[in-house]
Coordinates of C-alpha atoms and ligand atoms in Angstrom, one line a residue:
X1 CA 15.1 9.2 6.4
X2 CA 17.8 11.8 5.8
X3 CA 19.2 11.7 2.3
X4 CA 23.1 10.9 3.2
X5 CA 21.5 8.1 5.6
X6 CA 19.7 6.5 2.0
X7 CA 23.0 6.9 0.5
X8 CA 24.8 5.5 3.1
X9 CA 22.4 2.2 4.1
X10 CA 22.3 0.8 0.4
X11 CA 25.8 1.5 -0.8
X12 CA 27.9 0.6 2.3
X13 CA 29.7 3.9 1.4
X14 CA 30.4 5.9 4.9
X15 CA 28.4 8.6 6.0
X16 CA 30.6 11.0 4.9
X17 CA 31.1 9.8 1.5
X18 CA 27.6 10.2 1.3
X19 CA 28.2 13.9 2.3
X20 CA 30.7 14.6 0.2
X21 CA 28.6 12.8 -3.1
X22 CA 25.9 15.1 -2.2
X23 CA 27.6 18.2 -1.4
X24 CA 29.5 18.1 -4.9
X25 CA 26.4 18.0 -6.7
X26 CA 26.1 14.0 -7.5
X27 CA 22.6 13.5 -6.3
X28 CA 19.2 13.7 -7.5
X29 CA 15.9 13.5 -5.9
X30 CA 13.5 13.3 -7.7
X31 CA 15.6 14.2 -10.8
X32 CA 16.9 17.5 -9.2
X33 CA 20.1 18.3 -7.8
X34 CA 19.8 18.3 -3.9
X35 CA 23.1 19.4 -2.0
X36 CA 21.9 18.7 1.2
X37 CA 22.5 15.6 3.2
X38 CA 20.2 16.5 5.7
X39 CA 17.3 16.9 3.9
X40 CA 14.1 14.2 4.7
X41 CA 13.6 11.8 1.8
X42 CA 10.6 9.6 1.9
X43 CA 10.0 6.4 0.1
X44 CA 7.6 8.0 -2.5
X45 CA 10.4 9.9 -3.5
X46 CA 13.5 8.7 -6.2
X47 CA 17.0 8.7 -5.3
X48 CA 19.9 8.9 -7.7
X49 CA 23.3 9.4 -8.0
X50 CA 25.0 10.5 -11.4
X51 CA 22.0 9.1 -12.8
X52 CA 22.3 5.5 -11.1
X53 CA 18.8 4.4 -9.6
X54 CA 19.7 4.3 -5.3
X55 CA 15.7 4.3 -4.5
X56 CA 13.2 4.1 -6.9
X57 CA 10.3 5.8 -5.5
X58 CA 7.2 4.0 -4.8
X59 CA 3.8 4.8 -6.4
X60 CA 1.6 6.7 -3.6
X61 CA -1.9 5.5 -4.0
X62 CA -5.3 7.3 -3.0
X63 CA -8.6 5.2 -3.0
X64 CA -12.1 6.2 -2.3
X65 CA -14.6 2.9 -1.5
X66 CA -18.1 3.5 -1.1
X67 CA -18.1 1.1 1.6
X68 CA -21.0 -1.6 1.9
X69 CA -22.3 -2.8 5.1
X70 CA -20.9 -5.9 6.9
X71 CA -17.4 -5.3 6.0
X72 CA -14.8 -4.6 8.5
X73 CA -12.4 -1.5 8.7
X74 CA -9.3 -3.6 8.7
X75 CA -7.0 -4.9 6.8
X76 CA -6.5 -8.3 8.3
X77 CA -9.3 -10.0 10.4
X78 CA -9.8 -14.1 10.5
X79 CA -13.9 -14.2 11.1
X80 CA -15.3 -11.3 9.1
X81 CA -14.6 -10.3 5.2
X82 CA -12.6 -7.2 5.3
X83 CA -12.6 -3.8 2.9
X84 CA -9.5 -4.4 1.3
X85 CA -11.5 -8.5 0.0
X86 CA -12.9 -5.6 -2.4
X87 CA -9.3 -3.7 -3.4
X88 CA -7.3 -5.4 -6.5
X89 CA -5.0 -7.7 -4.5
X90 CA -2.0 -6.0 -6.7
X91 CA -3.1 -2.7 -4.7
X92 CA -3.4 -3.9 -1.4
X93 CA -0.4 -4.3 0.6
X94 CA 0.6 -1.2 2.6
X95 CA -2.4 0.4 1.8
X96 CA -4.2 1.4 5.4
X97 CA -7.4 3.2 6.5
X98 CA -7.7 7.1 6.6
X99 CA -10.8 7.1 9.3
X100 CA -12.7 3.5 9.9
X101 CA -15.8 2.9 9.8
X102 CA -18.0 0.2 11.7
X103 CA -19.0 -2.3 10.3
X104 CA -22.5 -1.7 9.8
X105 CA -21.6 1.5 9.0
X106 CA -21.4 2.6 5.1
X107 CA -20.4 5.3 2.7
X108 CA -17.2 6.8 1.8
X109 CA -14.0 5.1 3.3
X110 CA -10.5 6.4 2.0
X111 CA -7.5 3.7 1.7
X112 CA -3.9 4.8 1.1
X113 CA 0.1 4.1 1.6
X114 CA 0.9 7.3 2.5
X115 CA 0.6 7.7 5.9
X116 CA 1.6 11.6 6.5
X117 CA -1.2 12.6 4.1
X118 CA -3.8 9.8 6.0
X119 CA -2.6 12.0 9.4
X120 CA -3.9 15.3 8.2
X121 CA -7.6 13.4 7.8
X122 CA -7.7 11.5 11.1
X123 CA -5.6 13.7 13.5
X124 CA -8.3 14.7 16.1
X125 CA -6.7 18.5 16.7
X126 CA -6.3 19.0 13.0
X127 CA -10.3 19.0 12.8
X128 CA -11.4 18.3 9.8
X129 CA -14.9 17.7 9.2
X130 CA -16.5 14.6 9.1
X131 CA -20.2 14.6 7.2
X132 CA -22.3 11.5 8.4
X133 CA -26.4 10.9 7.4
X134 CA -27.3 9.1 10.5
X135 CA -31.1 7.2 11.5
X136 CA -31.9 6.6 14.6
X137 CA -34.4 4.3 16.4
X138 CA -36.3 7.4 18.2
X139 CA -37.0 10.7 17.3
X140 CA -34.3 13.3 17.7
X141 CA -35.4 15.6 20.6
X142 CA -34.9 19.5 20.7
X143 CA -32.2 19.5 22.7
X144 CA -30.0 17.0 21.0
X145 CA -28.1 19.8 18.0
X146 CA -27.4 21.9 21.5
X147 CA -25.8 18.9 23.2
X148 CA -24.1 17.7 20.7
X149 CA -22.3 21.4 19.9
X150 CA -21.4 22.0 23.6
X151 CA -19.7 18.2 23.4
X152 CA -20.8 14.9 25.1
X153 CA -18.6 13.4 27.7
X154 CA -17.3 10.6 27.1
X155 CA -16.2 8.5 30.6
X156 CA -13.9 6.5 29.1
X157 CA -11.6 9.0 27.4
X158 CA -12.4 11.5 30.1
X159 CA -12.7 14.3 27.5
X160 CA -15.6 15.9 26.0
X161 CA -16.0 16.1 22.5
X162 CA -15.7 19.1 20.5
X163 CA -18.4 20.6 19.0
X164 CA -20.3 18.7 16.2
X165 CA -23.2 20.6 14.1
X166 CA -26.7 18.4 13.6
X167 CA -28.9 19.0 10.7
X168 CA -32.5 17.8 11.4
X169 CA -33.6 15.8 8.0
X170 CA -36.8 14.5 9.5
X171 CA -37.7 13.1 13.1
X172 CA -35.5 9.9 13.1
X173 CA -32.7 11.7 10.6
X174 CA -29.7 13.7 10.2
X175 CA -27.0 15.2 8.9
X176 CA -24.6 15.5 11.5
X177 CA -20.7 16.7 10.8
X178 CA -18.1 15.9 13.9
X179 CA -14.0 16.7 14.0
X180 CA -12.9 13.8 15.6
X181 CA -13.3 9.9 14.7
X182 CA -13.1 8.2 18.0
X183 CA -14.2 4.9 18.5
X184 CA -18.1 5.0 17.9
X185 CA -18.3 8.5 18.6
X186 CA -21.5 9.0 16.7
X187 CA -23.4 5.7 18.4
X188 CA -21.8 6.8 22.0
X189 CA -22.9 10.6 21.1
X190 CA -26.7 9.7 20.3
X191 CA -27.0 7.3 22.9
X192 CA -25.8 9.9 25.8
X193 CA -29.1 11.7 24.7
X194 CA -31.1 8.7 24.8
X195 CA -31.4 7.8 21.4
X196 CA -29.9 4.9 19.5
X197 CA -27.9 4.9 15.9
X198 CA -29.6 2.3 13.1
X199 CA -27.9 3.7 10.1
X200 CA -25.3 5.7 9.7
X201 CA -23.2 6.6 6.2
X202 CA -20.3 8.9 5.5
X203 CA -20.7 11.6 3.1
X204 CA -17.5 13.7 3.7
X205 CA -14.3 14.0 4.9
X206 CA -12.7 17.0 4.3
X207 CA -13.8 18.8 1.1
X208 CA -13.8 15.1 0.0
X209 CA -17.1 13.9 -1.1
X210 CA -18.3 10.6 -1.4
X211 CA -18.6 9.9 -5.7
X212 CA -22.1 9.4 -5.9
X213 CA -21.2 7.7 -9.3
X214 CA -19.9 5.1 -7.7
X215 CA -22.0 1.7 -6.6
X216 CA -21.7 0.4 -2.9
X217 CA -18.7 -1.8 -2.7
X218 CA -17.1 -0.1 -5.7
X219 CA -13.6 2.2 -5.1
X220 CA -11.6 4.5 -7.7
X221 CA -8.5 6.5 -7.3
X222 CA -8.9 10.1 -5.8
X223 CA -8.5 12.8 -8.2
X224 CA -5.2 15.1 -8.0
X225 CA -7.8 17.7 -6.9
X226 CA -8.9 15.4 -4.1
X227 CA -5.6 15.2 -2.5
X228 CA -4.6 18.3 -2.6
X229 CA -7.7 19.2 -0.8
X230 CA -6.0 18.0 2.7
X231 CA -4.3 21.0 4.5
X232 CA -0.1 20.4 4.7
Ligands
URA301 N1 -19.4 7.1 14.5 C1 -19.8 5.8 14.8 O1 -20.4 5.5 15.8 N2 -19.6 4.8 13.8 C2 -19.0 5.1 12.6 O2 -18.8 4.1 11.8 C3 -18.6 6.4 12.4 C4 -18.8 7.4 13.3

């Protein structure tokens, strides 16, 4: 919201009161002087004026859950348990999923509040690689790592996917990295070449990896590092 529109909500002053306050050097975001009304000002940021709190600023929170099987990528659901049942209820509302998983699917799952970083992670055209061990029912034929980097069409979408790299582990594994997340793309992917999915677990996003420190259903906060590992 633009920063004379903050101003001018909470305080019932007029829009160009606002301007003027901020103009003249009355404001502060985020404890600096800003003299322009214009500017965007999210919620994470703090809003004063000569030194009077207008908007606090809320907290921005990063998690990283190593996600267990069974649990749904959701944050509400009335038949199945859900991955925020295993987030502190104090750090649960407006937190939202950066990239679901299935439900039988496991491994790293980030949760956040901020929802123009969460963008950069699941925004199909920004590509950003997506690291998944995957076991399937058959063996993996030759072909499949050439199918899978000129793209599978998917019907339903009518597009092909973009080109995703397989890793041969052994005959019924791999480590396969896509750029997209659409809805079961892996499952859809290997059955299109005749094979089925039985396991699958994230390793990466981004240069995010999964904390091997932590135990299945556990979750900590992302390191300063971590986030600033996302493009802008
Ligand atoms: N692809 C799938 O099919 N399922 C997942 O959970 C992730 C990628």
């Amino acid at each position: 919201m633009k920063l004379s529109r903050i101003l001018s909500n909470r305080n019932g002053v007029s829009r160009r009161q606002a301007n003027l306050l901020i103009a003249s050097g009355h404001v502060a975001v985020n404890d600096a002087i800003c003299r322009e009304p214009a500017i965007e000002v999210d919620r994470f940021s703090s809003v004063r004026v000569d030194g009077a709190i207008i908007q606090t600023g809320e907290h921005r929170l990063y998690l990283m859950l190593n996600k267990p099987q069974g649990f749904l990528s959701a944050t509400v659901d009335d038949s199945h348990r859900t991955v925020l049942d295993l987030i502190d209820p104090d750090l649960r509302p407006d937190l939202h999923i950066a990239g679901r998983l299935d439900r039988s699917s496991t491994g790293l799952l980030i949760l956040t509040n901020d929802g123009h970083w969460s963008r950069q992670l699941t925004e199909p055209r920004i590509k950003i690689p997506k690291v998944y061990r995957v076991s399937t029912a058959y063996p993996i034929s030759p072909e499949t790592p050439q199918r899978f980097a000129e793209g599978i069409w998917f019907e339903f979408e009518q597009l092909t996917t973009s080109p995703a790299h397989l890793d041969l582990l052994s005959p019924c594994k791999a480590r396969v990295t896509i750029y997209e997340g659409r809805y079961h793309q892996l499952k859809r992917m290997f059955h299109a070449v005749g094979n089925r999915v039985t396991a699958l677990h994230r390793e990466r996003m981004g240069n995010i990896l999964l904390d091997d420190t932590l135990a299945v259903g556990e979750y900590r906060p992302l390191t300063t590092g971590e986030i600033n590992l996302m493009p802008d």
